[in-house]
mmCIF file of C-alpha atoms in Angstrom:
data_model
loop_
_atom_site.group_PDB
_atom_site.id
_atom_site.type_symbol
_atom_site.label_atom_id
_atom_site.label_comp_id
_atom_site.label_asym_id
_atom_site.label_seq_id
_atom_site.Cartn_x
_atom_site.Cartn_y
_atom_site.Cartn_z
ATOM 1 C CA UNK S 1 57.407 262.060 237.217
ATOM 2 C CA UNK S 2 58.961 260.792 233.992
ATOM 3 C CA UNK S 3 58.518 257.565 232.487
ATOM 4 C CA UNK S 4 62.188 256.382 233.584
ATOM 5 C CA UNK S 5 61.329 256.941 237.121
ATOM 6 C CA UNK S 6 58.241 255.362 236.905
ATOM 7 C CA UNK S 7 60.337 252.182 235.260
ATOM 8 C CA UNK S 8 63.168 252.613 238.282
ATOM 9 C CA UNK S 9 60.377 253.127 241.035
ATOM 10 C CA UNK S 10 58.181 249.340 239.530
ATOM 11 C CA UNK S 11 61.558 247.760 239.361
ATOM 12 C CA UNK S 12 62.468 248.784 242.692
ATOM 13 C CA UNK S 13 59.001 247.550 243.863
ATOM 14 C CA UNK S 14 59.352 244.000 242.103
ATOM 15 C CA UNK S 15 63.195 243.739 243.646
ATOM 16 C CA UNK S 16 61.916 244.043 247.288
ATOM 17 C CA UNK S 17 58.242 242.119 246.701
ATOM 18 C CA UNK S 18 58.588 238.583 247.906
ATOM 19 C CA UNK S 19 57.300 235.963 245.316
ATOM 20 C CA UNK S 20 54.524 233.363 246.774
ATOM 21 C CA UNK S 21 51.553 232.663 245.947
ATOM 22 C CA UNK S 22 49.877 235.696 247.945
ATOM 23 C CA UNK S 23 51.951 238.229 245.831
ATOM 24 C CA UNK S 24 51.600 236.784 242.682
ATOM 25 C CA UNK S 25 48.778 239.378 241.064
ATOM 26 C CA UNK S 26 50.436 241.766 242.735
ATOM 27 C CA UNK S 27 53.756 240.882 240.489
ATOM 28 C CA UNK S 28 51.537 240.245 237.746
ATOM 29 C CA UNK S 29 49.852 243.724 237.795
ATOM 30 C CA UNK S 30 53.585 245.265 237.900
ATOM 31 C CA UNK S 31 55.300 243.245 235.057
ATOM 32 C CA UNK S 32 52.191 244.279 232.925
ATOM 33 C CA UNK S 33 52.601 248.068 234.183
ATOM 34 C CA UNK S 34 56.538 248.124 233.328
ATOM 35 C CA UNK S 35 56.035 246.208 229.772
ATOM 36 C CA UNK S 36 53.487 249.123 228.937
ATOM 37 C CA UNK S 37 55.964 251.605 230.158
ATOM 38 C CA UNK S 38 58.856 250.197 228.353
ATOM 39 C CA UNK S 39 56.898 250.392 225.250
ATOM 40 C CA UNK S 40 56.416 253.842 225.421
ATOM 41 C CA UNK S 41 59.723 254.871 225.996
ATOM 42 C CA UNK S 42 61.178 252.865 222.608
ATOM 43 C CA UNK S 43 57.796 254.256 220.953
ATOM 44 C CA UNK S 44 58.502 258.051 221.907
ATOM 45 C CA UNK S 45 62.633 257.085 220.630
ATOM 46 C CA UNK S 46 60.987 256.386 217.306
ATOM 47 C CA UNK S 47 59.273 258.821 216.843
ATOM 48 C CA UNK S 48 62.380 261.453 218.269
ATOM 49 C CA UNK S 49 64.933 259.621 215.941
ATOM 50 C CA UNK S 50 63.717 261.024 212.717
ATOM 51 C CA UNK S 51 65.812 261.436 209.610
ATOM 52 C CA UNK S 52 67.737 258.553 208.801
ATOM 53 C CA UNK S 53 71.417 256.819 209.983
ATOM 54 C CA UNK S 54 74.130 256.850 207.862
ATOM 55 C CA UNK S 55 75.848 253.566 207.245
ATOM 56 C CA UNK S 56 72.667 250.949 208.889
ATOM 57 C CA UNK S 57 70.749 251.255 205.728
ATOM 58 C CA UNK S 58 71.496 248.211 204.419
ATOM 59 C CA UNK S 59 69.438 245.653 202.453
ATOM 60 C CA UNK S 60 68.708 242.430 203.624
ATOM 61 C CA UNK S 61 70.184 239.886 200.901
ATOM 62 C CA UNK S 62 71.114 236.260 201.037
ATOM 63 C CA UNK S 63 69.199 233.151 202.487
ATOM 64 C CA UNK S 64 70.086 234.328 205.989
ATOM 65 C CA UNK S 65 70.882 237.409 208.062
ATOM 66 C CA UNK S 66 73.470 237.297 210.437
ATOM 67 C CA UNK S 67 74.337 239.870 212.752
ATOM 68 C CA UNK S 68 77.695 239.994 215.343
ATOM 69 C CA UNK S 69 76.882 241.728 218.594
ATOM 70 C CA UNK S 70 78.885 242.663 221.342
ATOM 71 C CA UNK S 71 81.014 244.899 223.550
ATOM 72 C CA UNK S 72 84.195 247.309 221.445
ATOM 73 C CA UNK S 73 87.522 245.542 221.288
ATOM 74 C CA UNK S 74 86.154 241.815 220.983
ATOM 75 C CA UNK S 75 87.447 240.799 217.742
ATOM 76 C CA UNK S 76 84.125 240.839 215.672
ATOM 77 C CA UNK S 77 85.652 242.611 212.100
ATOM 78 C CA UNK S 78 88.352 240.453 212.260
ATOM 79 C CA UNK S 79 86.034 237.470 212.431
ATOM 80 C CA UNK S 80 84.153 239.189 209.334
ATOM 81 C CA UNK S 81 87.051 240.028 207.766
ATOM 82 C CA UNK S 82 88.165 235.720 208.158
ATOM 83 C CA UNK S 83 84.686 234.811 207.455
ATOM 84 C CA UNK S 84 83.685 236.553 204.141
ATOM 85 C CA UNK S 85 86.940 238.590 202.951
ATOM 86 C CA UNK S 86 85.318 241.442 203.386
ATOM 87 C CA UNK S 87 87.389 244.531 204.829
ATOM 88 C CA UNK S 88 86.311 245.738 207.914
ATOM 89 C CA UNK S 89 88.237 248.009 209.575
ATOM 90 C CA UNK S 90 90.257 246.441 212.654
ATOM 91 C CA UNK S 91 92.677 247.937 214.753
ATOM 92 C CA UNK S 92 93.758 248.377 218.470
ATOM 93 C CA UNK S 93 91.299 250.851 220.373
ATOM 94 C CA UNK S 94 87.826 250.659 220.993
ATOM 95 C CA UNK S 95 84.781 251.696 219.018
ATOM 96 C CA UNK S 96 87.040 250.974 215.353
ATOM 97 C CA UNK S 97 83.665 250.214 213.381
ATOM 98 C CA UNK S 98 81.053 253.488 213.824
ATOM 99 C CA UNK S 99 78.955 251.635 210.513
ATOM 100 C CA UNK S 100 77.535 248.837 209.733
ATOM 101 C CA UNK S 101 79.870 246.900 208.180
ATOM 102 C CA UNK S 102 78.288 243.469 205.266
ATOM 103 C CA UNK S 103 79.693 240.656 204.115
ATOM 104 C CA UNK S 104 78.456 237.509 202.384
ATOM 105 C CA UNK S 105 79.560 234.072 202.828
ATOM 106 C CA UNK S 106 78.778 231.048 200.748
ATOM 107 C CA UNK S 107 77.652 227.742 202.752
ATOM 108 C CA UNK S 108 75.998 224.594 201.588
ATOM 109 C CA UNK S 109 74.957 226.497 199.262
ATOM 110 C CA UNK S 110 73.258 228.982 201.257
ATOM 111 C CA UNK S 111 74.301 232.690 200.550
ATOM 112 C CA UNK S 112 74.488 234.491 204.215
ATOM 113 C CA UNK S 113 74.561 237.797 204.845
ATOM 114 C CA UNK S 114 76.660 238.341 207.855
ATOM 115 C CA UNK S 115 76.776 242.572 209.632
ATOM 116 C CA UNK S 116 79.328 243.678 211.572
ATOM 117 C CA UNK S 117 77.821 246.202 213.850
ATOM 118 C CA UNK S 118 79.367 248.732 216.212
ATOM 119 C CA UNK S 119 80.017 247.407 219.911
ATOM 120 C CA UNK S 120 77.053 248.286 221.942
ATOM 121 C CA UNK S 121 77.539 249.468 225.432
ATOM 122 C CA UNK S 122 75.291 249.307 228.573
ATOM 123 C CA UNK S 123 72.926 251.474 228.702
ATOM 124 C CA UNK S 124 72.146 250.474 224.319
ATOM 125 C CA UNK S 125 68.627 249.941 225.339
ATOM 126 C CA UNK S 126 68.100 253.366 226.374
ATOM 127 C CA UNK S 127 69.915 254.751 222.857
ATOM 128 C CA UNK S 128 73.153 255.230 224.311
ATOM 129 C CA UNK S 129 76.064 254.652 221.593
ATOM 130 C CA UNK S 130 73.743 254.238 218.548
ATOM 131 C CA UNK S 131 72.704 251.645 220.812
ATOM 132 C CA UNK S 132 68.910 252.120 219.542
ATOM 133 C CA UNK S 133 70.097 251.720 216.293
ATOM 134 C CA UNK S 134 72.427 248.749 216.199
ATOM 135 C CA UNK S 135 69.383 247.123 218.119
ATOM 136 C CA UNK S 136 66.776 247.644 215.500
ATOM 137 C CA UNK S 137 69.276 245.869 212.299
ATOM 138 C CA UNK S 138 69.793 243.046 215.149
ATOM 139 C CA UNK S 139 65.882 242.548 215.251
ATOM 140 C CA UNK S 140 66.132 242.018 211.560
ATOM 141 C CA UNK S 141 68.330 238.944 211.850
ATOM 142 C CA UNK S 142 67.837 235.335 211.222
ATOM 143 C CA UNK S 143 70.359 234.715 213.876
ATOM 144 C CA UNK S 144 72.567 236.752 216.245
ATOM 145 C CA UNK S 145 76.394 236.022 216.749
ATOM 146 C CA UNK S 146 77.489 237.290 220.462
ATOM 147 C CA UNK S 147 80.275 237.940 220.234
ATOM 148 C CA UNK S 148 82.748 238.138 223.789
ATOM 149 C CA UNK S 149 86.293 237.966 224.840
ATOM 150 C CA UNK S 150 87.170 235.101 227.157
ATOM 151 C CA UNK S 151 89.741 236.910 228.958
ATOM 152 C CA UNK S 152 87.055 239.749 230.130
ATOM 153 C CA UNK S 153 84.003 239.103 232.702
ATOM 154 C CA UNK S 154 81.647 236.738 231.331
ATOM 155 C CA UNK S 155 79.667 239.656 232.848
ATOM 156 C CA UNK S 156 78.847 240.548 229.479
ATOM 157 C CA UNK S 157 77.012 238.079 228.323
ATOM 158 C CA UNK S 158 73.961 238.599 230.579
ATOM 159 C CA UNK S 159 74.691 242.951 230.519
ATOM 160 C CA UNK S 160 74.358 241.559 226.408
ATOM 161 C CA UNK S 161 71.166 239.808 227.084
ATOM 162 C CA UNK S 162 69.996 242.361 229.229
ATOM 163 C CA UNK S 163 70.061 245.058 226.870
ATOM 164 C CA UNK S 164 68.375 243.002 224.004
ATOM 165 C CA UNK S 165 65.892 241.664 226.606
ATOM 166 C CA UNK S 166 64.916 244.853 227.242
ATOM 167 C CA UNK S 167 64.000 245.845 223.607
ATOM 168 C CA UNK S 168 62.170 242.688 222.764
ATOM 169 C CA UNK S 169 65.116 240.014 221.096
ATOM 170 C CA UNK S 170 64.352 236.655 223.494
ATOM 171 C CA UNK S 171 67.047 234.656 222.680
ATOM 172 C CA UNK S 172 67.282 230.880 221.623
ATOM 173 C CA UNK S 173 63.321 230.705 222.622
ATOM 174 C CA UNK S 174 60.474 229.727 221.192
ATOM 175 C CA UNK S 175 57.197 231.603 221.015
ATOM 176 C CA UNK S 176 54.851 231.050 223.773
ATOM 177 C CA UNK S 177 51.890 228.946 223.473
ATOM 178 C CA UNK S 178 49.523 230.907 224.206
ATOM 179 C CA UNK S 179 45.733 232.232 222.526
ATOM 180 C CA UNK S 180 44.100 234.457 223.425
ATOM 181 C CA UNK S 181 40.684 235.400 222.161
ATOM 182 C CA UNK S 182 38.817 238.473 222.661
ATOM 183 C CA UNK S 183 35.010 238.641 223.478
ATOM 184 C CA UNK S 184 32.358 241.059 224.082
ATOM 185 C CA UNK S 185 31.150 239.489 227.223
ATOM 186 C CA UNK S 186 31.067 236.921 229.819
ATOM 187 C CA UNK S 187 34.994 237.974 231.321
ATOM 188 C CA UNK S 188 37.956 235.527 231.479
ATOM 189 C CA UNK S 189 37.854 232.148 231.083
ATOM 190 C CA UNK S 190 41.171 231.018 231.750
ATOM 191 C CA UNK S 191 42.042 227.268 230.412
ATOM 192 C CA UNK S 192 45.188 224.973 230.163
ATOM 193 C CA UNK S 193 46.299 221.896 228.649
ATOM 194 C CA UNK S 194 48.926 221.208 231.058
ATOM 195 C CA UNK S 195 49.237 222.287 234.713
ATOM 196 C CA UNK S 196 50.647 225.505 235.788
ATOM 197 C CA UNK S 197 53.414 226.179 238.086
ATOM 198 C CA UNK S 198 54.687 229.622 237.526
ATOM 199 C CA UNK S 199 51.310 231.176 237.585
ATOM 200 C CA UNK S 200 47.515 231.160 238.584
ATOM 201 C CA UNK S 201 43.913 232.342 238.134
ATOM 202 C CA UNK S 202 43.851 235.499 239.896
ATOM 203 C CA UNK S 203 48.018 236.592 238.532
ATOM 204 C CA UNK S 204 46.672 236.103 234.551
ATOM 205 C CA UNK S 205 43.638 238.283 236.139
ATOM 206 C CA UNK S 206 45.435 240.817 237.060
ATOM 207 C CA UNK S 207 47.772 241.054 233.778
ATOM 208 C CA UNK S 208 44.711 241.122 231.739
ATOM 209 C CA UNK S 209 42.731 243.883 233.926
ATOM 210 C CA UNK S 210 46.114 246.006 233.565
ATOM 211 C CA UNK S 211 45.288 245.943 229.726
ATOM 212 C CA UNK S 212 41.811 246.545 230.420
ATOM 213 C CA UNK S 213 40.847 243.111 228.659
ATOM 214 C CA UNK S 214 38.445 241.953 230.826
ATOM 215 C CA UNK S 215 36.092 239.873 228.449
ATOM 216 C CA UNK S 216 38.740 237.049 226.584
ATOM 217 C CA UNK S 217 39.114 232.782 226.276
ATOM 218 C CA UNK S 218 42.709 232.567 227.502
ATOM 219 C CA UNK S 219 44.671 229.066 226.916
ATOM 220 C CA UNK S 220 47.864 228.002 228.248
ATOM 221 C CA UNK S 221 49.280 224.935 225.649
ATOM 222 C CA UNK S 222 52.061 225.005 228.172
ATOM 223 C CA UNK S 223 53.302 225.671 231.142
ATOM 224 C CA UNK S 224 54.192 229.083 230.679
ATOM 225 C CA UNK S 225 55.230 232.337 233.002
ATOM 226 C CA UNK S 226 53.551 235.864 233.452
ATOM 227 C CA UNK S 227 56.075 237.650 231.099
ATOM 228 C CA UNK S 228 55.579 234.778 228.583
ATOM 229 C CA UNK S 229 51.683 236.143 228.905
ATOM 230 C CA UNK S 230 52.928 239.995 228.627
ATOM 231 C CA UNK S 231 54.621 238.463 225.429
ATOM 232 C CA UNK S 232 52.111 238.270 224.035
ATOM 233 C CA UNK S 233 49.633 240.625 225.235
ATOM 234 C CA UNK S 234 51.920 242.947 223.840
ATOM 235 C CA UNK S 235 52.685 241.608 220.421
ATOM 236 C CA UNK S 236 56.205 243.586 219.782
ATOM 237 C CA UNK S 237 58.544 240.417 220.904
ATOM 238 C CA UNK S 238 61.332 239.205 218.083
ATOM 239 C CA UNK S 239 62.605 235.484 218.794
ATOM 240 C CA UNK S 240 65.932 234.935 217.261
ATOM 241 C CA UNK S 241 68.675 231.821 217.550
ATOM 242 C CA UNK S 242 71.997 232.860 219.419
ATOM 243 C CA UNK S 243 75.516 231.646 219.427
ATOM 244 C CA UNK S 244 78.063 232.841 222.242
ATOM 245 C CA UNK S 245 81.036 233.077 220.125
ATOM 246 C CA UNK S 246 84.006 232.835 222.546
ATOM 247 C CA UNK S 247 86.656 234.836 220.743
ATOM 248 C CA UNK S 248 90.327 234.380 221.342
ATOM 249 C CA UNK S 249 90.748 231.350 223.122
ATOM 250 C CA UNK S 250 94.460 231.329 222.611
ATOM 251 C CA UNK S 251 95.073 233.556 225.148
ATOM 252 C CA UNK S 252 93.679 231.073 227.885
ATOM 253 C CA UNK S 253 94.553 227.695 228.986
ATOM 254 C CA UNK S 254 92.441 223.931 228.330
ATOM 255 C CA UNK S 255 91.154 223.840 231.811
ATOM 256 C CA UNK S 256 89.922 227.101 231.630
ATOM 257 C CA UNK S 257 88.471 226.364 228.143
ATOM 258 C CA UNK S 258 86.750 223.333 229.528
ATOM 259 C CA UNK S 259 85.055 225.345 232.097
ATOM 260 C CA UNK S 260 83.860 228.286 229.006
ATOM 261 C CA UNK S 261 82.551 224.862 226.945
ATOM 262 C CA UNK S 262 79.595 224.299 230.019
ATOM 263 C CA UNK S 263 77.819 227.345 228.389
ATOM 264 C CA UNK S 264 74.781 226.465 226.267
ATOM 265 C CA UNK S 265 74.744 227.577 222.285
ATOM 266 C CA UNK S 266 78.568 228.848 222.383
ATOM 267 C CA UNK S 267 81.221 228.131 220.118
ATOM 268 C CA UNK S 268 85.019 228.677 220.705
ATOM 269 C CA UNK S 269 87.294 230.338 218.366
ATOM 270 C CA UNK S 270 90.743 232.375 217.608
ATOM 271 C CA UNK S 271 89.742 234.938 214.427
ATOM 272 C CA UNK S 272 93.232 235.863 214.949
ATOM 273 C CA UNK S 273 95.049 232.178 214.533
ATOM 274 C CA UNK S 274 91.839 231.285 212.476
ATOM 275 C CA UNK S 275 90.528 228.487 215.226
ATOM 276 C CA UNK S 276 87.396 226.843 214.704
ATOM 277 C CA UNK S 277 85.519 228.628 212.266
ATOM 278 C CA UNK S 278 84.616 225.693 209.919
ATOM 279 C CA UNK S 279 83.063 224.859 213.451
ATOM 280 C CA UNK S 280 81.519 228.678 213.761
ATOM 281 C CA UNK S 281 80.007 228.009 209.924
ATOM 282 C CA UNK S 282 78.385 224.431 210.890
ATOM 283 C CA UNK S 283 77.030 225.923 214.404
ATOM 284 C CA UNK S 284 75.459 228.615 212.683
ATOM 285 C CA UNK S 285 73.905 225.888 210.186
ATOM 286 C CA UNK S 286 72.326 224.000 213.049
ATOM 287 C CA UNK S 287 71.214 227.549 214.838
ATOM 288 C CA UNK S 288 69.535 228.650 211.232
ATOM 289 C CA UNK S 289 67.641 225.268 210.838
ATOM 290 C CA UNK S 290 67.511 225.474 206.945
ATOM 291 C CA UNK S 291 66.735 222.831 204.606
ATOM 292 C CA UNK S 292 68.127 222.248 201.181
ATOM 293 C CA UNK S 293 66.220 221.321 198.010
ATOM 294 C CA UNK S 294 67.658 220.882 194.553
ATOM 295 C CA UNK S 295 65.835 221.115 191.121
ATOM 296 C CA UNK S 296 66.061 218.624 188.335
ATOM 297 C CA UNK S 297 65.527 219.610 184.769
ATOM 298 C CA UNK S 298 63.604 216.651 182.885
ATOM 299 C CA UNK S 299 66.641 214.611 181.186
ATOM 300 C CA UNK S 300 69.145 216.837 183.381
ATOM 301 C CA UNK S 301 71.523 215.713 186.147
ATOM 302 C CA UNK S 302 70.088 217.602 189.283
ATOM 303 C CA UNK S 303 71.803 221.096 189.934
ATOM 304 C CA UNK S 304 74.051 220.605 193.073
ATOM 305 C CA UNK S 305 75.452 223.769 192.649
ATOM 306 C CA UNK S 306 72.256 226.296 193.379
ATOM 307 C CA UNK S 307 69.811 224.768 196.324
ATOM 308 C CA UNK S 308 66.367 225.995 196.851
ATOM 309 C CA UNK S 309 66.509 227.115 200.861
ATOM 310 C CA UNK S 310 63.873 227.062 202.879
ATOM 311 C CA UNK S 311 63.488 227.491 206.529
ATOM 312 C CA UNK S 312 62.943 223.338 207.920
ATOM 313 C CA UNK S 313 60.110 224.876 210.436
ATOM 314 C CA UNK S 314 57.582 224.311 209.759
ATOM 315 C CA UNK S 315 58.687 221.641 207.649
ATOM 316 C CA UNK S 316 58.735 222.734 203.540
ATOM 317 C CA UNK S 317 56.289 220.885 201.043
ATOM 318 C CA UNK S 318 56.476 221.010 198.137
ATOM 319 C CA UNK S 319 53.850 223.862 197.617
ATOM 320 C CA UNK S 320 56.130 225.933 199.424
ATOM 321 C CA UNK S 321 59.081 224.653 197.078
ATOM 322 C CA UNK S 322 57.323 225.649 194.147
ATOM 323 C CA UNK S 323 56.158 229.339 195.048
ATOM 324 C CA UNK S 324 59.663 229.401 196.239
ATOM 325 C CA UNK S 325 60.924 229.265 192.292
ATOM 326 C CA UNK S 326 58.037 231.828 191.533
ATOM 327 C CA UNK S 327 54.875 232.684 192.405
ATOM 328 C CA UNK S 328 52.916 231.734 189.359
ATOM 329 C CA UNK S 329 54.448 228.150 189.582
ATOM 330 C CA UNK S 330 51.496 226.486 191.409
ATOM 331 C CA UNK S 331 49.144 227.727 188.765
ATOM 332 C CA UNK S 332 49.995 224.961 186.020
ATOM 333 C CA UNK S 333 51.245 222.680 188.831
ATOM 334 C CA UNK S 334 50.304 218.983 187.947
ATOM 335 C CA UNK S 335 52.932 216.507 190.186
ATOM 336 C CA UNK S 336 56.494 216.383 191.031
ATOM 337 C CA UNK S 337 58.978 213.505 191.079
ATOM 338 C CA UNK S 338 60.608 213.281 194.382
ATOM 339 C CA UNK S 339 64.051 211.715 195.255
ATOM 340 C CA UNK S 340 65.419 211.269 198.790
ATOM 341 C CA UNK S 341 64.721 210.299 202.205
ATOM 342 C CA UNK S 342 60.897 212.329 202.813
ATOM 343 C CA UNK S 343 60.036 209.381 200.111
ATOM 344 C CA UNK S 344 59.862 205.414 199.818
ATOM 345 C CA UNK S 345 61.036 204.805 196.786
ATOM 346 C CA UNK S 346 62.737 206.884 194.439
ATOM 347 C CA UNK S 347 61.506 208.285 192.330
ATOM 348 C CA UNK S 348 57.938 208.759 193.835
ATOM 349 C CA UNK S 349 54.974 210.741 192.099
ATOM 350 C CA UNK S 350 53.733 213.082 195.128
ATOM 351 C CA UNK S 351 51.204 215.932 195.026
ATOM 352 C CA UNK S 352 51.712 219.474 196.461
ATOM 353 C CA UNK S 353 51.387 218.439 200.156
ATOM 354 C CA UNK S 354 53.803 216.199 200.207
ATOM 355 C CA UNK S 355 56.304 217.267 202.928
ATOM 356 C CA UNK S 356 60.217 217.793 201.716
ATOM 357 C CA UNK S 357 63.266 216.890 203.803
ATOM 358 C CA UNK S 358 66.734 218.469 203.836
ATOM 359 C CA UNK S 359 68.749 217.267 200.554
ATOM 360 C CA UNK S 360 65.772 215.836 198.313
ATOM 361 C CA UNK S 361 65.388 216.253 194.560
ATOM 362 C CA UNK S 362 62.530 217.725 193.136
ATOM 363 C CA UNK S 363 61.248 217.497 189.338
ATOM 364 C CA UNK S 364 58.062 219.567 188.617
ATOM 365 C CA UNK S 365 55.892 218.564 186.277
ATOM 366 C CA UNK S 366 52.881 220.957 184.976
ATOM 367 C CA UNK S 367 49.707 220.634 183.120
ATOM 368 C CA UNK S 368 49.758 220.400 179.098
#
């Protein structure tokens, strides 16, 4: 039996299992089973793909890395092409871009790298349509832009989070919190901080005895689900910000638009009529969570012009600032002068732990 029918026949299994509490290690034991298998599959497509892909080699530049996924036909090089004026071809059948297509666009001062990647197809997951490929640059990203056309099925959307489910991406989550410590004896000891609804004792039992770790501390920081715990058994999981960018909203009417708005993380826009994409640029700001520092020259103005960015979690200090300029910096480090609002007064004389907030000015000073 291969190892797709072996996926089919667990899924099959968990589809017509009834979830209670009696049947909990038993769904335990089989999400653990069809993680493992799922990672041997994409291992074994590694390892087949070999030599490399012409036209996804490209290197990651920029504060940011922003990739547009979605189905052919959606309207994602003409939002690149509106975005960065960067040619990308567009035109009126399906599968126009075969490449990976960059562009770089200038924001706050924040230089991001935005890839236009071939529309993916069901089935991507499982390598069909370079699917395996277009995947891997989307694991790379800082932030993924989904892209989908509000007159088709917003069917998409979850065949879209399917297929990046399935490979690892968990979008617009968080990493569980979870530890777990291995030991050489005395079996689980499972422990949480809060209480836990969506699993128990003997289903975190059963996970663990499908990896054969039968001897660890387990604790739950929150209250988190059996796949959160295959998570991070596992180790392989990539957890990127999403926006669902609703592409060409002129074609519908308000009341309809009204009723697209309800979705969480999406942003409306026409590429075509040029709609909303200051809007696009500032949602893709908040999704990115950056922070902006400037530098300040003794007896200078402060430079407005080229920030220092730095992701705002966890929250920058000015350590972090400093090996930011270059690595060496911290060496002859002696205090900084800080202006803004992570301060009292301004200036204020702070050491290397002080923490930074977006927008403040910072003057090193280093040792004689």
């Amino acid at each position: 039996m291969s190892v797709l029918q072996k996926i089919a026949d667990i899924e099959a299994e968990m589809a017509r299992t009834q979830k209670n509490k009696a049947t909990n290690a038993h769904l335990g034991s089989l999400k653990a089973k069809l993680a493992k298998l799922k990672s041997e599959v994409l291992e074994s497509q590694s390892k087949k793909g070999g030599g490399k892909q012409e036209g996804f080699e490209v290197q990651k530049t920029g504060d940011a890395r922003i990739g547009f996924i979605g189905f052919p036909s959606v309207g994602k090089s003409s939002l690149l092409n509106k975005l960065t004026n960067t040619f990308s071809e567009v035109a009126a059948y399906e599968f126009t871009t075969l490449t990976c297509v960059p562009g770089v666009v200038k924001y706050k001062g924040a230089k991001l790298q935005m890839l236009d990647l071939p529309g993916i197809i069901e089935g991507a997951k499982d390598g069909k349509g370079r699917g395996r490929q277009i995947i891997a640059v989307a694991r790379t990203c800082s932030c993924l832009l989904i892209v989908l056309d509000v007159a088709k099925p917003l069917t998409h959307k979850l065949i879209i989070e399917r297929e990046l489910d399935g490979v690892g991406i968990r979008l617009n989550q968080k990493p569980p919190n979870i530890v777990i410590k291995k030991k050489e004896k005395g079996g689980l000891n499972v422990q949480s901080t809060v209480k836990l609804t969506h699993c128990d004792y003997e289903a975190v039992a059963s996970v663990m005895k499908e990896y054969r770790m039968l001897n660890a501390d387990i604790c739950f920081y929150e209250d988190a689900t059996l796949d959160q715990l295959v998570d991070v058994i596992e180790g392989k999981c990539v957890y990127i910000p999403a926006i669902y960018v609703m592409n060409k909203i002129d074609q519908i009417s308000i009341e309809e638009l009204d009723i697209i708005n309800r979705i969480p993380h999406n942003c409306p826009v026409s590429a075509h009529h040029n709609w909303n994409l200051d809007g696009l640029l500032e949602t893709i700001w908040e999704h990115l969570g950056l922070c902006r520092t400037y530098t300040k020259p003794r007896g200078q103005i402060p430079d407005y012009n080229e920030p220092v960015i730095m992701p705002s979690d966890p929250q920058p200090t000015v350590e972090t600032f400093c090996n930011k300029l270059h690595r060496q910096m911290m060496k002859d480090f002696k205090y900084a002068w800080v202006w803004g609002s992570s301060v009292k007064h301004n200036p204020q004389k702070v050491g290397k732990d002080h923490v930074l907030d977006d927008e403040d000015i910072v003057q090193v000073v280093k040792k004689v």
